[in-house]
Short mmCIF file of C-alpha atoms in Angstrom, two decimals:
data_model
loop_
_atom_site.label_atom_id
_atom_site.label_comp_id
_atom_site.label_asym_id
_atom_site.label_seq_id
_atom_site.Cartn_x
_atom_site.Cartn_y
_atom_site.Cartn_z
CA ARG A 1 77.05 84.96 150.42
CA MET A 2 74.74 87.08 147.97
CA LEU A 3 76.39 90.02 148.27
CA SER A 4 80.31 88.72 147.54
CA ILE A 5 78.80 86.86 144.19
CA GLY A 6 77.37 90.37 143.30
CA ALA A 7 81.01 91.47 144.32
CA MET A 8 82.98 89.52 142.20
CA ALA A 9 80.03 89.68 138.48
CA VAL A 10 81.27 93.67 138.68
CA PRO A 11 84.74 92.39 137.40
CA LEU A 12 83.89 89.50 136.17
CA LYS A 13 81.26 91.34 133.32
CA THR A 14 84.61 94.32 133.24
CA ALA A 15 87.11 91.86 132.02
CA LYS A 16 84.61 89.83 129.52
CA ASP A 17 83.61 92.94 128.41
CA TRP A 18 87.13 94.63 127.58
CA ALA A 19 89.07 90.70 126.38
CA ALA A 20 85.33 91.17 123.70
CA ALA A 21 86.83 94.62 122.40
CA VAL A 22 90.30 93.29 122.30
CA ASN A 23 89.48 89.83 120.72
CA ASP A 24 87.06 91.80 118.26
CA LEU A 25 89.83 94.01 117.02
CA GLU A 26 91.62 91.30 116.60
CA ASP A 27 89.07 89.83 114.45
CA LYS A 28 89.05 93.38 111.94
CA THR A 29 93.11 94.19 111.64
CA ASP A 30 94.88 90.22 112.24
CA MET A 31 96.67 92.73 115.40
CA ALA A 32 97.58 90.69 117.86
CA GLY A 33 96.08 90.27 121.59
CA GLU A 34 98.24 92.32 123.43
CA THR A 35 98.87 95.21 120.74
CA ALA A 36 94.49 95.77 120.39
CA SER A 37 95.50 95.83 123.82
CA LYS A 38 97.63 99.03 123.89
CA LEU A 39 95.03 100.27 121.51
CA LEU A 40 92.36 100.10 122.57
CA ALA A 41 93.32 101.77 126.03
CA VAL A 42 95.06 104.94 123.34
CA GLY A 43 91.23 105.28 122.58
CA GLU A 44 90.39 105.38 125.98
CA TYR A 45 92.88 107.81 127.25
CA VAL A 46 91.32 110.11 124.05
CA GLY A 47 87.54 109.91 125.32
CA LEU A 48 86.66 106.72 122.55
CA SER A 49 84.71 103.80 123.45
CA THR A 50 86.37 100.51 122.74
CA ASP A 51 84.01 100.24 119.54
CA GLU A 52 84.47 103.69 118.31
CA MET A 53 88.93 103.02 118.07
CA SER A 54 87.30 99.58 116.07
CA GLY A 55 85.98 100.76 114.17
CA ALA A 56 88.33 103.50 112.86
CA MET A 57 91.57 100.82 112.81
CA ALA A 58 89.41 98.08 111.49
CA LYS A 59 88.69 101.30 108.57
CA MET A 60 91.91 101.74 108.09
CA SER A 61 93.59 98.16 107.99
CA LYS A 62 91.10 97.69 104.66
CA ASN A 63 92.19 100.88 103.98
CA ALA A 64 95.29 100.54 103.45
CA TYR A 65 94.84 96.27 101.60
CA THR A 66 92.67 98.23 99.29
CA ALA A 67 95.52 100.66 98.40
CA ALA A 68 98.06 97.94 98.85
CA LYS A 69 96.45 97.42 95.64
CA SER A 70 96.67 100.43 93.86
CA ILE A 71 100.40 100.73 94.50
CA GLU A 72 100.81 96.53 93.22
CA THR A 73 98.51 97.24 90.30
CA ALA A 74 100.37 101.02 88.96
CA ALA A 75 103.34 99.63 89.43
CA ALA A 76 102.62 96.69 87.33
CA SER A 77 102.08 99.17 85.39
CA GLY A 78 104.83 102.25 85.68
CA ASN A 79 101.41 104.92 86.77
CA ILE A 80 101.97 106.18 90.26
CA SER A 81 99.24 104.98 93.19
CA ASN A 82 95.80 107.48 93.29
CA ASP A 83 95.38 105.71 97.15
CA VAL A 84 94.93 108.31 100.02
CA PHE A 85 98.07 107.25 101.38
CA THR A 86 100.50 107.16 98.03
CA LYS A 87 98.50 110.76 98.41
CA PHE A 88 99.87 112.39 101.63
CA GLY A 89 103.02 110.20 101.17
CA ILE A 90 102.74 107.59 104.07
CA THR A 91 104.03 103.99 104.06
CA ILE A 92 102.10 101.26 104.25
CA LEU A 93 104.70 98.69 102.41
CA ASP A 94 107.98 97.55 104.59
CA ASN A 95 111.16 96.80 101.40
CA ASN A 96 109.37 93.87 100.41
CA GLY A 97 106.37 95.08 99.55
CA HIS A 98 104.46 93.14 102.46
CA LEU A 99 101.69 95.70 104.58
CA LEU A 100 103.15 96.59 107.95
CA SER A 101 100.99 95.71 110.46
CA ALA A 102 98.17 97.87 111.64
CA GLU A 103 100.12 98.76 114.54
CA GLN A 104 103.21 100.59 112.20
CA ILE A 105 100.83 102.64 109.39
CA LEU A 106 98.66 104.03 113.05
CA ALA A 107 102.38 105.25 113.49
CA ASN A 108 103.46 105.93 110.77
CA VAL A 109 99.72 108.39 110.05
CA THR A 110 100.39 109.96 113.16
CA GLU A 111 103.52 111.00 112.79
CA LYS A 112 102.07 112.62 108.21
CA HIS A 113 99.25 113.81 111.24
CA ARG A 114 101.08 115.85 113.00
CA SER A 115 103.42 117.16 110.50
CA MET A 116 100.42 118.54 108.80
CA ALA A 117 98.31 121.82 109.56
CA ASN A 118 95.28 122.40 111.18
CA GLY A 119 92.62 123.01 108.09
CA VAL A 120 89.94 121.18 104.99
CA GLU A 121 93.20 119.38 104.10
CA LYS A 122 94.26 116.78 107.74
CA THR A 123 90.79 116.91 107.87
CA ALA A 124 90.33 115.31 104.86
CA MET A 125 93.07 113.03 105.36
CA GLU A 126 91.11 111.66 108.20
CA MET A 127 88.07 110.90 107.21
CA GLU A 128 89.66 109.23 103.85
CA ILE A 129 92.19 106.97 106.06
CA PHE A 130 89.56 106.04 109.49
CA GLY A 131 86.12 107.11 107.80
CA ARG A 132 83.20 108.99 108.93
CA SER A 133 84.52 109.34 112.83
CA GLY A 134 87.95 110.72 111.33
CA THR A 135 87.71 113.36 113.04
CA LYS A 136 87.34 112.35 116.32
CA LEU A 137 90.59 110.32 116.06
CA ASN A 138 91.94 113.77 116.34
CA ASP A 139 93.77 114.09 119.72
CA LEU A 140 94.96 110.33 119.15
CA LEU A 141 96.53 111.35 116.12
CA ASN A 142 98.47 114.77 117.78
CA LEU A 143 99.71 112.56 121.23
CA SER A 144 103.88 112.35 121.02
CA GLY A 145 105.43 108.94 120.23
CA LYS A 146 105.89 109.20 124.08
CA GLN A 147 102.52 110.22 124.93
CA PHE A 148 101.90 106.68 122.96
CA ALA A 149 103.99 104.76 124.55
CA ASP A 150 102.95 105.63 128.43
CA VAL A 151 99.71 104.90 127.62
CA TYR A 152 101.24 101.10 126.85
CA ASP A 153 102.88 101.27 130.19
CA ASN A 154 99.99 102.53 132.15
CA ALA A 155 97.73 100.13 129.92
CA GLU A 156 101.07 96.75 131.12
CA LYS A 157 101.12 97.39 134.63
CA CYS A 158 97.37 97.48 135.10
CA GLY A 159 96.68 94.57 133.12
CA LEU A 160 95.07 95.75 130.25
CA VAL A 161 96.82 94.54 128.16
CA LEU A 162 95.79 90.91 126.81
CA SER A 163 96.96 88.24 124.58
CA HIS A 164 95.07 86.25 122.15
CA GLU A 165 94.33 83.26 124.66
CA THR A 166 92.77 85.12 127.09
CA THR A 167 90.69 86.95 124.43
CA GLN A 168 89.57 83.81 122.83
CA ALA A 169 89.33 81.65 126.61
CA PHE A 170 86.63 84.38 127.67
CA GLU A 171 84.95 83.95 123.68
CA ASP A 172 84.82 80.24 124.39
CA ALA A 173 83.76 80.61 128.38
CA GLY A 174 80.58 83.14 127.11
CA PHE A 175 79.71 80.01 124.09
CA LYS A 176 79.81 77.47 126.88
CA ILE A 177 76.97 79.45 129.20
CA ASN A 178 75.03 80.19 126.44
CA GLN A 179 74.76 77.04 125.45
CA ALA A 180 73.99 76.14 129.56
CA LYS A 181 70.48 77.98 128.90
CA GLN A 182 69.10 76.08 125.83
CA ASN A 183 70.21 72.79 128.21
CA LEU A 184 68.05 75.48 131.04
CA LYS A 185 64.81 76.76 128.41
CA GLY A 186 65.08 72.96 126.67
CA LEU A 187 64.70 71.65 130.12
CA ALA A 188 61.36 73.84 131.01
CA THR A 189 59.90 73.25 127.68
CA SER A 190 60.36 69.69 128.10
CA ILE A 191 58.40 70.18 131.92
CA GLY A 192 56.34 72.56 130.05
CA VAL A 193 54.86 69.63 127.62
CA GLU A 194 54.86 66.87 130.26
CA MET A 195 52.49 69.54 132.39
CA LEU A 196 50.37 70.34 128.75
CA PRO A 197 47.40 67.96 129.31
CA VAL A 198 47.29 69.71 133.30
CA PHE A 199 47.03 72.58 131.68
CA ASP A 200 44.83 71.56 128.97
CA ASP A 201 41.94 69.75 131.59
CA LEU A 202 42.22 72.81 133.89
CA ALA A 203 41.27 75.05 131.27
CA GLU A 204 38.65 72.67 130.87
CA ARG A 205 37.60 72.30 134.17
CA THR A 206 37.40 76.34 134.61
CA LYS A 207 35.28 76.84 131.73
CA THR A 208 32.91 74.59 133.04
CA ALA A 209 33.09 76.20 136.46
CA SER A 210 32.42 79.62 134.62
CA SER A 211 29.13 78.45 132.89
CA TRP A 212 28.01 76.90 135.05
CA PHE A 213 28.65 79.42 137.13
CA ASN A 214 27.33 82.45 134.67
CA SER A 215 23.87 80.28 134.04
CA LEU A 216 23.00 80.51 137.98
CA SER A 217 19.87 82.39 138.89
CA LYS A 218 20.67 86.32 141.17
CA GLU A 219 18.80 84.31 143.21
#
């Protein structure tokens, strides 16, 4: 029975960790759970950890939001924004001026990245959009559309694509477990408080006995 419980613990922790990573990317980018799952799968495909992928996507989303505001402000005064996306000719707004989804922005960045020659300018673009970890995304940005689709399809087939409801259920279960741990700690504390007089009496008796023993002569 203990062996069966241990066998269950490994896949449960794996599922919990993956759901937490997906949920984290959802929160940082406002993506759907399914989209976040697929992008994390692509990250792992090229050797990026979920933390690295999540951080890079969060940075891109933040920069895209700031750029959208800059484009709006510049347009109002008849100027051109100097944001990184405009500078490299990467579309981040739809025809109505609304910010595109993080997945679509990444696709546009990837398309631009493929068209650029390797060098300082390409590296600069990676870092300006994705932050310090931008250069780590080089392999991912060099993937073809078909490679993205293949990884997405494989992630679906092997059960890595999770909905928001599923990732939220894992998070809620984690909260319940934490609360249960608090309850157990509270129970132990309550018992300890009740037993304090016994411990105090035992300590006093031990002190008295040791003092009596130390007062004896060597004989």
